[in-house]
Amino acid sequence: MAGFLDRAKEQAQRGLTQGKQKLDEVQEKRAGDTLLKKLGAAYYAERRGTGSPQATQQALQALESHIATNGDAFLHGH
C-alpha cells in the first residue's frame, strides 16, 4: 500500500510541476505579446507625429529584455 501511495504522490507532484510550467509559458507569451503590441503602438504613434523616438526605443528595449530572459518563441506564433 505504501508503494502505491508513493507512486500516486510522485505522479501528482509531476502533474503539478507540468501544470506550473505550462502556466508560466502562457504568462510569458502573454507578456511578450503585450510588449510587442506596445512597441507597435509606440512606432505607429511616432510615425504619425504623436509619439516620440524615445517611447519607441523604450518599448523596443522592454521587448528585447523580455526576449533575453524568456526567449522569442512567442514571436513564432504570430
mmCIF file of N, CA, C and O in Angstrom:
data_model
loop_
_atom_site.group_PDB
_atom_site.id
_atom_site.type_symbol
_atom_site.label_atom_id
_atom_site.label_comp_id
_atom_site.label_asym_id
_atom_site.label_seq_id
_atom_site.Cartn_x
_atom_site.Cartn_y
_atom_site.Cartn_z
ATOM 1 N N MET A 1 0.822 -1.200 0.000
ATOM 2 C CA MET A 1 0.000 0.000 0.000
ATOM 3 C C MET A 1 0.866 1.266 0.000
ATOM 4 O O MET A 1 0.543 2.228 -0.683
ATOM 5 N N ALA A 2 1.982 1.211 0.748
ATOM 6 C CA ALA A 2 2.860 2.382 0.824
ATOM 7 C C ALA A 2 3.464 2.689 -0.544
ATOM 8 O O ALA A 2 3.596 3.846 -0.920
ATOM 9 N N GLY A 3 3.805 1.647 -1.305
ATOM 10 C CA GLY A 3 4.353 1.852 -2.646
ATOM 11 C C GLY A 3 3.354 2.533 -3.560
ATOM 12 O O GLY A 3 3.707 3.416 -4.343
ATOM 13 N N PHE A 4 2.113 2.131 -3.455
ATOM 14 C CA PHE A 4 1.054 2.733 -4.271
ATOM 15 C C PHE A 4 0.901 4.212 -3.930
ATOM 16 O O PHE A 4 0.797 5.067 -4.819
ATOM 17 N N LEU A 5 0.896 4.525 -2.644
ATOM 18 C CA LEU A 5 0.742 5.920 -2.212
ATOM 19 C C LEU A 5 1.944 6.760 -2.643
ATOM 20 O O LEU A 5 1.782 7.913 -3.047
ATOM 21 N N ASP A 6 3.140 6.181 -2.579
ATOM 22 C CA ASP A 6 4.329 6.909 -3.027
ATOM 23 C C ASP A 6 4.259 7.212 -4.516
ATOM 24 O O ASP A 6 4.577 8.322 -4.947
ATOM 25 N N ARG A 7 3.838 6.226 -5.305
ATOM 26 C CA ARG A 7 3.710 6.434 -6.753
ATOM 27 C C ARG A 7 2.631 7.469 -7.057
ATOM 28 O O ARG A 7 2.807 8.324 -7.933
ATOM 29 N N ALA A 8 1.536 7.419 -6.331
ATOM 30 C CA ALA A 8 0.459 8.394 -6.537
ATOM 31 C C ALA A 8 0.936 9.798 -6.184
ATOM 32 O O ALA A 8 0.641 10.768 -6.894
ATOM 33 N N LYS A 9 1.692 9.904 -5.106
ATOM 34 C CA LYS A 9 2.222 11.201 -4.694
ATOM 35 C C LYS A 9 3.200 11.733 -5.747
ATOM 36 O O LYS A 9 3.154 12.909 -6.104
ATOM 37 N N GLU A 10 4.081 10.881 -6.267
ATOM 38 C CA GLU A 10 5.028 11.285 -7.300
ATOM 39 C C GLU A 10 4.300 11.735 -8.566
ATOM 40 O O GLU A 10 4.665 12.733 -9.184
ATOM 41 N N GLN A 11 3.275 11.000 -8.934
ATOM 42 C CA GLN A 11 2.503 11.335 -10.138
ATOM 43 C C GLN A 11 1.799 12.685 -9.958
ATOM 44 O O GLN A 11 1.769 13.519 -10.866
ATOM 45 N N ALA A 12 1.235 12.895 -8.787
ATOM 46 C CA ALA A 12 0.560 14.165 -8.512
ATOM 47 C C ALA A 12 1.562 15.319 -8.555
ATOM 48 O O ALA A 12 1.269 16.386 -9.111
ATOM 49 N N GLN A 13 2.747 15.100 -7.987
ATOM 50 C CA GLN A 13 3.774 16.136 -7.988
ATOM 51 C C GLN A 13 4.220 16.455 -9.413
ATOM 52 O O GLN A 13 4.394 17.616 -9.770
ATOM 53 N N ARG A 14 4.384 15.439 -10.252
ATOM 54 C CA ARG A 14 4.751 15.653 -11.660
ATOM 55 C C ARG A 14 3.668 16.469 -12.369
ATOM 56 O O ARG A 14 3.972 17.370 -13.154
ATOM 57 N N GLY A 15 2.420 16.129 -12.099
ATOM 58 C CA GLY A 15 1.312 16.865 -12.716
ATOM 59 C C GLY A 15 1.308 18.324 -12.306
ATOM 60 O O GLY A 15 1.089 19.207 -13.136
ATOM 61 N N LEU A 16 1.567 18.587 -11.039
ATOM 62 C CA LEU A 16 1.617 19.969 -10.560
ATOM 63 C C LEU A 16 2.777 20.728 -11.206
ATOM 64 O O LEU A 16 2.621 21.877 -11.624
ATOM 65 N N THR A 17 3.916 20.083 -11.308
ATOM 66 C CA THR A 17 5.088 20.713 -11.916
ATOM 67 C C THR A 17 4.819 21.025 -13.388
ATOM 68 O O THR A 17 5.115 22.125 -13.870
ATOM 69 N N GLN A 18 4.237 20.078 -14.107
ATOM 70 C CA GLN A 18 3.930 20.300 -15.523
ATOM 71 C C GLN A 18 2.895 21.403 -15.688
ATOM 72 O O GLN A 18 2.987 22.222 -16.600
ATOM 73 N N GLY A 19 1.906 21.434 -14.806
ATOM 74 C CA GLY A 19 0.889 22.483 -14.862
ATOM 75 C C GLY A 19 1.483 23.855 -14.624
ATOM 76 O O GLY A 19 1.144 24.822 -15.309
ATOM 77 N N LYS A 20 2.392 23.963 -13.654
ATOM 78 C CA LYS A 20 3.041 25.241 -13.381
ATOM 79 C C LYS A 20 3.897 25.675 -14.565
ATOM 80 O O LYS A 20 3.897 26.849 -14.935
ATOM 81 N N GLN A 21 4.610 24.737 -15.188
ATOM 82 C CA GLN A 21 5.431 25.076 -16.352
ATOM 83 C C GLN A 21 4.553 25.614 -17.488
ATOM 84 O O GLN A 21 4.906 26.593 -18.139
ATOM 85 N N LYS A 22 3.426 24.983 -17.719
ATOM 86 C CA LYS A 22 2.521 25.424 -18.789
ATOM 87 C C LYS A 22 1.964 26.808 -18.471
ATOM 88 O O LYS A 22 1.903 27.672 -19.358
ATOM 89 N N LEU A 23 1.593 27.040 -17.221
ATOM 90 C CA LEU A 23 1.085 28.347 -16.812
ATOM 91 C C LEU A 23 2.154 29.415 -17.007
ATOM 92 O O LEU A 23 1.872 30.503 -17.528
ATOM 93 N N ASP A 24 3.391 29.105 -16.628
ATOM 94 C CA ASP A 24 4.497 30.051 -16.825
ATOM 95 C C ASP A 24 4.680 30.375 -18.303
ATOM 96 O O ASP A 24 4.885 31.528 -18.680
ATOM 97 N N GLU A 25 4.603 29.353 -19.161
ATOM 98 C CA GLU A 25 4.748 29.569 -20.606
ATOM 99 C C GLU A 25 3.651 30.484 -21.136
ATOM 100 O O GLU A 25 3.912 31.388 -21.933
ATOM 101 N N VAL A 26 2.421 30.259 -20.700
ATOM 102 C CA VAL A 26 1.290 31.081 -21.140
ATOM 103 C C VAL A 26 1.480 32.521 -20.684
ATOM 104 O O VAL A 26 1.267 33.466 -21.454
ATOM 105 N N GLN A 27 1.905 32.704 -19.431
ATOM 106 C CA GLN A 27 2.105 34.054 -18.919
ATOM 107 C C GLN A 27 3.247 34.765 -19.654
ATOM 108 O O GLN A 27 3.147 35.953 -19.950
ATOM 109 N N GLU A 28 4.335 34.049 -19.963
ATOM 110 C CA GLU A 28 5.440 34.640 -20.707
ATOM 111 C C GLU A 28 4.997 35.032 -22.111
ATOM 112 O O GLU A 28 5.381 36.085 -22.624
ATOM 113 N N LYS A 29 4.182 34.199 -22.756
ATOM 114 C CA LYS A 29 3.677 34.502 -24.094
ATOM 115 C C LYS A 29 2.807 35.754 -24.064
ATOM 116 O O LYS A 29 2.937 36.639 -24.896
ATOM 117 N N ARG A 30 1.917 35.818 -23.075
ATOM 118 C CA ARG A 30 1.044 36.996 -22.956
ATOM 119 C C ARG A 30 1.860 38.255 -22.729
ATOM 120 O O ARG A 30 1.575 39.305 -23.313
ATOM 121 N N ALA A 31 2.864 38.161 -21.852
ATOM 122 C CA ALA A 31 3.710 39.327 -21.588
ATOM 123 C C ALA A 31 4.448 39.743 -22.858
ATOM 124 O O ALA A 31 4.517 40.940 -23.169
ATOM 125 N N GLY A 32 4.968 38.775 -23.594
ATOM 126 C CA GLY A 32 5.650 39.087 -24.849
ATOM 127 C C GLY A 32 4.710 39.709 -25.861
ATOM 128 O O GLY A 32 5.070 40.684 -26.540
ATOM 129 N N ASP A 33 3.512 39.159 -25.968
ATOM 130 C CA ASP A 33 2.522 39.713 -26.892
ATOM 131 C C ASP A 33 2.185 41.159 -26.530
ATOM 132 O O ASP A 33 2.077 42.026 -27.405
ATOM 133 N N THR A 34 2.037 41.424 -25.239
ATOM 134 C CA THR A 34 1.724 42.783 -24.779
ATOM 135 C C THR A 34 2.850 43.740 -25.120
ATOM 136 O O THR A 34 2.613 44.850 -25.608
ATOM 137 N N LEU A 35 4.085 43.312 -24.886
ATOM 138 C CA LEU A 35 5.234 44.166 -25.199
ATOM 139 C C LEU A 35 5.353 44.418 -26.698
ATOM 140 O O LEU A 35 5.696 45.531 -27.125
ATOM 141 N N LEU A 36 5.065 43.404 -27.495
ATOM 142 C CA LEU A 36 5.102 43.561 -28.942
ATOM 143 C C LEU A 36 4.034 44.557 -29.404
ATOM 144 O O LEU A 36 4.297 45.427 -30.247
ATOM 145 N N LYS A 37 2.853 44.480 -28.829
ATOM 146 C CA LYS A 37 1.790 45.434 -29.160
ATOM 147 C C LYS A 37 2.175 46.849 -28.752
ATOM 148 O O LYS A 37 1.903 47.819 -29.475
ATOM 149 N N LYS A 38 2.808 46.993 -27.580
ATOM 150 C CA LYS A 38 3.235 48.317 -27.126
ATOM 151 C C LYS A 38 4.284 48.901 -28.061
ATOM 152 O O LYS A 38 4.269 50.104 -28.346
ATOM 153 N N LEU A 39 5.187 48.054 -28.545
ATOM 154 C CA LEU A 39 6.189 48.526 -29.497
ATOM 155 C C LEU A 39 5.513 48.986 -30.782
ATOM 156 O O LEU A 39 5.833 50.059 -31.304
ATOM 157 N N GLY A 40 4.578 48.213 -31.270
ATOM 158 C CA GLY A 40 3.853 48.595 -32.486
ATOM 159 C C GLY A 40 3.107 49.905 -32.304
ATOM 160 O O GLY A 40 3.131 50.779 -33.177
ATOM 161 N N ALA A 41 2.465 50.060 -31.163
ATOM 162 C CA ALA A 41 1.718 51.292 -30.894
ATOM 163 C C ALA A 41 2.655 52.488 -30.781
ATOM 164 O O ALA A 41 2.350 53.571 -31.300
ATOM 165 N N ALA A 42 3.803 52.300 -30.132
ATOM 166 C CA ALA A 42 4.764 53.404 -29.992
ATOM 167 C C ALA A 42 5.317 53.798 -31.359
ATOM 168 O O ALA A 42 5.440 54.990 -31.663
ATOM 169 N N TYR A 43 5.631 52.802 -32.173
ATOM 170 C CA TYR A 43 6.155 53.094 -33.515
ATOM 171 C C TYR A 43 5.105 53.811 -34.362
ATOM 172 O O TYR A 43 5.398 54.793 -35.037
ATOM 173 N N TYR A 44 3.876 53.332 -34.297
ATOM 174 C CA TYR A 44 2.793 53.946 -35.055
ATOM 175 C C TYR A 44 2.599 55.408 -34.621
ATOM 176 O O TYR A 44 2.471 56.307 -35.460
ATOM 177 N N ALA A 45 2.595 55.627 -33.314
ATOM 178 C CA ALA A 45 2.415 56.991 -32.801
ATOM 179 C C ALA A 45 3.575 57.885 -33.254
ATOM 180 O O ALA A 45 3.366 59.046 -33.641
ATOM 181 N N GLU A 46 4.774 57.329 -33.220
ATOM 182 C CA GLU A 46 5.935 58.108 -33.670
ATOM 183 C C GLU A 46 5.801 58.478 -35.141
ATOM 184 O O GLU A 46 6.034 59.626 -35.532
ATOM 185 N N ARG A 47 5.413 57.542 -35.970
ATOM 186 C CA ARG A 47 5.263 57.792 -37.408
ATOM 187 C C ARG A 47 4.162 58.813 -37.691
ATOM 188 O O ARG A 47 4.257 59.565 -38.661
ATOM 189 N N ARG A 48 3.136 58.830 -36.868
ATOM 190 C CA ARG A 48 2.031 59.781 -37.059
ATOM 191 C C ARG A 48 2.347 61.157 -36.510
ATOM 192 O O ARG A 48 1.582 62.097 -36.707
ATOM 193 N N GLY A 49 3.452 61.250 -35.760
ATOM 194 C CA GLY A 49 3.830 62.545 -35.199
ATOM 195 C C GLY A 49 3.278 62.784 -33.810
ATOM 196 O O GLY A 49 3.462 63.866 -33.251
ATOM 197 N N THR A 50 2.607 61.810 -33.238
ATOM 198 C CA THR A 50 2.053 61.978 -31.893
ATOM 199 C C THR A 50 2.880 61.246 -30.838
ATOM 200 O O THR A 50 2.597 61.361 -29.648
ATOM 201 N N GLY A 51 3.886 60.519 -31.272
ATOM 202 C CA GLY A 51 4.755 59.782 -30.352
ATOM 203 C C GLY A 51 6.160 60.327 -30.422
ATOM 204 O O GLY A 51 6.419 61.365 -31.029
ATOM 205 N N SER A 52 7.067 59.604 -29.794
ATOM 206 C CA SER A 52 8.451 60.054 -29.785
ATOM 207 C C SER A 52 9.389 58.886 -30.035
ATOM 208 O O SER A 52 9.058 57.740 -29.736
ATOM 209 N N PRO A 53 10.575 59.180 -30.570
ATOM 210 C CA PRO A 53 11.571 58.121 -30.747
ATOM 211 C C PRO A 53 11.955 57.488 -29.407
ATOM 212 O O PRO A 53 12.246 56.299 -29.340
ATOM 213 N N GLN A 54 11.933 58.277 -28.343
ATOM 214 C CA GLN A 54 12.280 57.756 -27.025
ATOM 215 C C GLN A 54 11.275 56.699 -26.563
ATOM 216 O O GLN A 54 11.657 55.669 -26.012
ATOM 217 N N ALA A 55 9.998 56.945 -26.787
ATOM 218 C CA ALA A 55 8.975 55.970 -26.404
ATOM 219 C C ALA A 55 9.123 54.687 -27.208
ATOM 220 O O ALA A 55 8.981 53.584 -26.666
ATOM 221 N N THR A 56 9.431 54.837 -28.496
ATOM 222 C CA THR A 56 9.639 53.649 -29.335
ATOM 223 C C THR A 56 10.859 52.879 -28.846
ATOM 224 O O THR A 56 10.827 51.645 -28.733
ATOM 225 N N GLN A 57 11.927 53.587 -28.527
ATOM 226 C CA GLN A 57 13.147 52.936 -28.043
ATOM 227 C C GLN A 57 12.902 52.229 -26.708
ATOM 228 O O GLN A 57 13.376 51.115 -26.491
ATOM 229 N N GLN A 58 12.156 52.847 -25.814
ATOM 230 C CA GLN A 58 11.852 52.220 -24.522
ATOM 231 C C GLN A 58 11.045 50.940 -24.722
ATOM 232 O O GLN A 58 11.291 49.925 -24.067
ATOM 233 N N ALA A 59 10.068 50.990 -25.621
ATOM 234 C CA ALA A 59 9.251 49.810 -25.899
ATOM 235 C C ALA A 59 10.101 48.708 -26.512
ATOM 236 O O ALA A 59 9.948 47.523 -26.167
ATOM 237 N N LEU A 60 11.022 49.072 -27.397
ATOM 238 C CA LEU A 60 11.919 48.096 -28.012
ATOM 239 C C LEU A 60 12.826 47.465 -26.955
ATOM 240 O O LEU A 60 13.026 46.245 -26.935
ATOM 241 N N GLN A 61 13.368 48.274 -26.065
ATOM 242 C CA GLN A 61 14.246 47.756 -25.018
ATOM 243 C C GLN A 61 13.492 46.810 -24.083
ATOM 244 O O GLN A 61 14.037 45.783 -23.667
ATOM 245 N N ALA A 62 12.254 47.139 -23.747
ATOM 246 C CA ALA A 62 11.453 46.268 -22.885
ATOM 247 C C ALA A 62 11.216 44.926 -23.567
ATOM 248 O O ALA A 62 11.314 43.864 -22.929
ATOM 249 N N LEU A 63 10.908 44.956 -24.857
ATOM 250 C CA LEU A 63 10.692 43.720 -25.611
ATOM 251 C C LEU A 63 11.978 42.911 -25.685
ATOM 252 O O LEU A 63 11.968 41.696 -25.460
ATOM 253 N N GLU A 64 13.093 43.562 -25.978
ATOM 254 C CA GLU A 64 14.370 42.858 -26.065
ATOM 255 C C GLU A 64 14.773 42.249 -24.726
ATOM 256 O O GLU A 64 15.327 41.151 -24.674
ATOM 257 N N SER A 65 14.474 42.928 -23.643
ATOM 258 C CA SER A 65 14.765 42.405 -22.308
ATOM 259 C C SER A 65 13.937 41.154 -22.040
ATOM 260 O O SER A 65 14.440 40.155 -21.510
ATOM 261 N N HIS A 66 12.674 41.200 -22.425
ATOM 262 C CA HIS A 66 11.795 40.033 -22.259
ATOM 263 C C HIS A 66 12.326 38.856 -23.074
ATOM 264 O O HIS A 66 12.370 37.728 -22.581
ATOM 265 N N ILE A 67 12.735 39.111 -24.293
ATOM 266 C CA ILE A 67 13.256 38.057 -25.158
ATOM 267 C C ILE A 67 14.552 37.486 -24.577
ATOM 268 O O ILE A 67 14.756 36.267 -24.585
ATOM 269 N N ALA A 68 15.411 38.337 -24.045
ATOM 270 C CA ALA A 68 16.672 37.867 -23.461
ATOM 271 C C ALA A 68 16.403 36.943 -22.269
ATOM 272 O O ALA A 68 17.129 35.975 -22.060
ATOM 273 N N THR A 69 15.358 37.221 -21.531
ATOM 274 C CA THR A 69 15.026 36.428 -20.348
ATOM 275 C C THR A 69 14.232 35.175 -20.693
ATOM 276 O O THR A 69 14.481 34.101 -20.145
ATOM 277 N N ASN A 70 13.278 35.301 -21.608
ATOM 278 C CA ASN A 70 12.307 34.227 -21.850
ATOM 279 C C ASN A 70 12.381 33.580 -23.228
ATOM 280 O O ASN A 70 11.649 32.646 -23.498
ATOM 281 N N GLY A 71 13.196 34.119 -24.108
ATOM 282 C CA GLY A 71 13.256 33.593 -25.463
ATOM 283 C C GLY A 71 12.214 34.250 -26.352
ATOM 284 O O GLY A 71 11.391 35.043 -25.905
ATOM 285 N N ASP A 72 12.251 33.896 -27.627
ATOM 286 C CA ASP A 72 11.368 34.549 -28.599
ATOM 287 C C ASP A 72 10.317 33.607 -29.183
ATOM 288 O O ASP A 72 9.757 33.882 -30.243
ATOM 289 N N ALA A 73 10.029 32.522 -28.503
ATOM 290 C CA ALA A 73 9.058 31.554 -29.026
ATOM 291 C C ALA A 73 7.698 32.192 -29.299
ATOM 292 O O ALA A 73 7.009 31.819 -30.245
ATOM 293 N N PHE A 74 7.321 33.187 -28.495
ATOM 294 C CA PHE A 74 6.020 33.828 -28.691
ATOM 295 C C PHE A 74 5.938 34.541 -30.039
ATOM 296 O O PHE A 74 4.845 34.726 -30.571
ATOM 297 N N LEU A 75 7.068 34.920 -30.609
ATOM 298 C CA LEU A 75 7.062 35.591 -31.906
ATOM 299 C C LEU A 75 6.688 34.648 -33.045
ATOM 300 O O LEU A 75 6.204 35.092 -34.071
ATOM 301 N N HIS A 76 6.941 33.389 -32.870
ATOM 302 C CA HIS A 76 6.716 32.427 -33.932
ATOM 303 C C HIS A 76 5.266 31.992 -34.051
ATOM 304 O O HIS A 76 4.902 31.342 -35.028
ATOM 305 N N GLY A 77 4.431 32.387 -33.097
ATOM 306 C CA GLY A 77 3.017 32.035 -33.155
ATOM 307 C C GLY A 77 2.171 33.055 -33.890
ATOM 308 O O GLY A 77 0.998 32.877 -34.090
ATOM 309 N N HIS A 78 2.776 34.140 -34.330
ATOM 310 C CA HIS A 78 2.019 35.224 -34.995
ATOM 311 C C HIS A 78 1.946 34.976 -36.470
ATOM 312 O O HIS A 78 2.698 34.408 -37.122
#
